[in-house]
Amino acid sequence: MNNDEIIRRMRNRIRRDILEERRDQGEELRKEVLEDLFREDLKNDREALRSDSPDSFKLPPMFTSYSMDGKRGYILEDLSTYARELVKIQQYYDIRQLIDDEEWLTDVTEGWGDDIINHDFNEGARLVHEIYENESFMYKHSDPRLWREIALASRFLDKIRVVRRLLDLRNRGLDMDSEPQPDGQNIEDRHLRIAWVLHRACIRALHYRSLSFGTRDFGFEQIKKILLLDTVFLAFEVNDHGFEPWDEQQNDDMFKFFVPMYAQVLTVLQNIGRDLMIERRTPANGVTYTYEQTVAYNIAPERFSPLLRSHFDPIGTQWRFYSDLWERSSNFETAHGAEHVEDHLINKRIVYGDERAQLIEALKDPDWIPANIADLPAISGDDLNPNGVSLILGKISEVNRLRQSYLVLRDWMKRRPWKQLYYVCDTKEGAGSEQIPHIAEFHDKLEALKVEYPMPPDEHIPTNRANMYSCLFPIHPLAITNLPDSMAGNACAICQDDFEESANQIIVVLHCNHILHYLCVRNYWDGTETRYGTKCPICRSRGKEMSLPDVAGIQVECLDVWDYERIHPLPAGVRGAEDLSIFSDTYKGLEGRNLNESYMYDLLVQDGYREKVNAEKTYVREPEVEMSVVRWARRKNNEQRRNLIAHLGQSVHSLDPGFKRPPKGRQGLNMAQRGPRVDPNFQPSAPIDSDSELERLEGQTADNENDDEEMEEDGDEEMGEDGDQEMGDGGEEMEVDP
């Protein structure tokens, strides 16, 4: 073996040692920061858990949980001990099995058994339900379009049962007389206080720099356990305040408004089912008809359509109006949850893999070639939920919307980025003018409740009866023919379209009282130029920004992973948004410099010099440069993923009546789309091996040959036989051909 080969091997060994040292230093630094950030918050959480019943936490936990630095005994483990008090052990294990069921994760959850009507004593309604569920029979003998009203009526009954539970006076915390503080210390009810600790754990998990620490996905496991605990809390609330037995219900006066509508719709379904069982044909030649033949004959379109009208028309359209309100809210939350968690873009909240650790592991390969990401591959439907994170986050949102303990502390507290959402109903003549009296009745009832239950000045009580009724309808109706003065004659400040031309669109009133189209402000919040929160695009500093860490009263590792992911933690004292905006200018400059350097390498590749550059080993990019490339690739993959979700019609933009599905995601990015421009005065950074190290290596002799061979064998064992390297967060992989 000649001296050049010896030097090359020694050079690679030193390079690997330096990289491993950097990796270890980075992990130790991250551990110190995490421990320092969360120490006080976790101490407060444990005090909140034990303040009323310290003895209950002497029981063994239901599961083990690890903090992000790998220490056992994270706060979720304490919460699992409390879960022992809530449900029977068999129900707990059933729930644990359920959260691993992909079918349950993908299906929309609209209730937890409390929404399902028991038809044992309602034969007619049971028959209607069975026909609707038997699609092959319905499609064969009837027109499915006629059954939409049946489906709407069934969902209305289901929703009323859920609403009844949320308003049940047995619910905890309905006697709160002050606004809960961010740390939850002044929440007197034990269950609500513990529910707030769980919420804080969820917000903390959404602000990790990555869900993995090195190769260990502690953050992802935390999110799965949060879903488990959320579902246990929901099961407890349903068990505690269920629909049955009827005589144990403690219904608020507000619920009595819906009782007549519930009874009318249930009676209609019962009578329709009974009519479907009646044979109206005169038997000929002694022929008798079976039960199934009778039902099939009666659901034929020419007979079923007038039958529906004869039963539904007499009860009016009030029930349909409220059913539509809840249906729009459900559709909004489902579409919103496809890309958002806690009202923030998932891409701004979550990075799955520890990109720096993965990158350093890849760089240890002596044949590593800097990645040329000028052409990213198109993503497929399988990439919509990388590692299942988005799926689990979406299910957490669904489950939480059914939990009274969650709603009272978030939605009813107005802890969302808006004061109120409105749907502009098209009430022009010939369109939906029959909705006008129902819309007026809705707002009259709400105003009457505000007079009867006034909110204390300068304070917001979530369980104020007027506030609770308002929050039962996440989206309030407006008639386009009778818009309030604040909207009539005005336009959205972003798109400049008049609100009077916004039929069938959602309008948002922010906490600063500025009014915009929801999709317009959503695009603004989700854009790459909007950092961290949900500020008003008009008044900015005056608009109330719903910062998740501030609302939850916790410290976080990373505010926003979209543009300001940090290789190292922020300097001491840099915590608030203002401090971070100053620091971000420096960070942005470094990021641009790194991408400039990577762009120069890509130009060399484009000009056909790749083989020459790699053969001579004259150009080695620093890990910080490679990290910038990895982040840039992830952002572009995220853009493609959002484009694919919109293409499939699953995004919140699909709620816009003028929505047109965009073409499927880009097949790649050409050099013109690469991003950063080359600075003519730019100088590449020094390679990882310094001149002094190379001079020292050149003095080595062939006496090191045996040692070098041992090093090579060790290296082969560590790297394996497969030369392909992958890195990225979850489903966002970047393949590198060595």
mmCIF file of C-alpha atoms in Angstrom, residues 48 51-52 173 176 178-197 409 415:
data_model
loop_
_atom_site.group_PDB
_atom_site.id
_atom_site.type_symbol
_atom_site.label_atom_id
_atom_site.label_comp_id
_atom_site.label_asym_id
_atom_site.label_seq_id
_atom_site.Cartn_x
_atom_site.Cartn_y
_atom_site.Cartn_z
ATOM 1 C CA ALA A 48 -51.014 20.066 39.500
ATOM 2 C CA SER A 51 -52.513 18.648 44.523
ATOM 3 C CA ASP A 52 -55.863 16.980 45.348
ATOM 4 C CA GLY A 173 -65.935 22.832 35.681
ATOM 5 C CA MET A 176 -65.896 28.103 37.017
ATOM 6 C CA SER A 178 -62.778 32.953 36.613
ATOM 7 C CA GLU A 179 -60.648 32.599 33.515
ATOM 8 C CA PRO A 180 -58.148 29.707 33.733
ATOM 9 C CA GLN A 181 -54.530 30.838 33.724
ATOM 10 C CA PRO A 182 -52.068 29.436 31.144
ATOM 11 C CA ASP A 183 -50.342 27.205 33.697
ATOM 12 C CA GLY A 184 -53.715 25.861 34.876
ATOM 13 C CA GLN A 185 -52.891 26.363 38.552
ATOM 14 C CA ASN A 186 -56.192 28.132 39.276
ATOM 15 C CA ILE A 187 -58.382 25.396 37.749
ATOM 16 C CA GLU A 188 -60.188 23.985 40.758
ATOM 17 C CA ASP A 189 -61.751 20.897 39.204
ATOM 18 C CA ARG A 190 -59.250 18.039 39.303
ATOM 19 C CA HIS A 191 -60.226 16.393 36.002
ATOM 20 C CA LEU A 192 -60.046 19.691 34.117
ATOM 21 C CA ARG A 193 -56.698 20.517 35.672
ATOM 22 C CA ILE A 194 -55.263 17.139 34.685
ATOM 23 C CA ALA A 195 -56.749 17.531 31.193
ATOM 24 C CA TRP A 196 -54.846 20.816 30.934
ATOM 25 C CA VAL A 197 -51.589 19.067 31.902
ATOM 26 C CA LEU A 409 -60.326 24.947 28.058
ATOM 27 C CA ARG A 415 -58.139 30.106 22.510
#
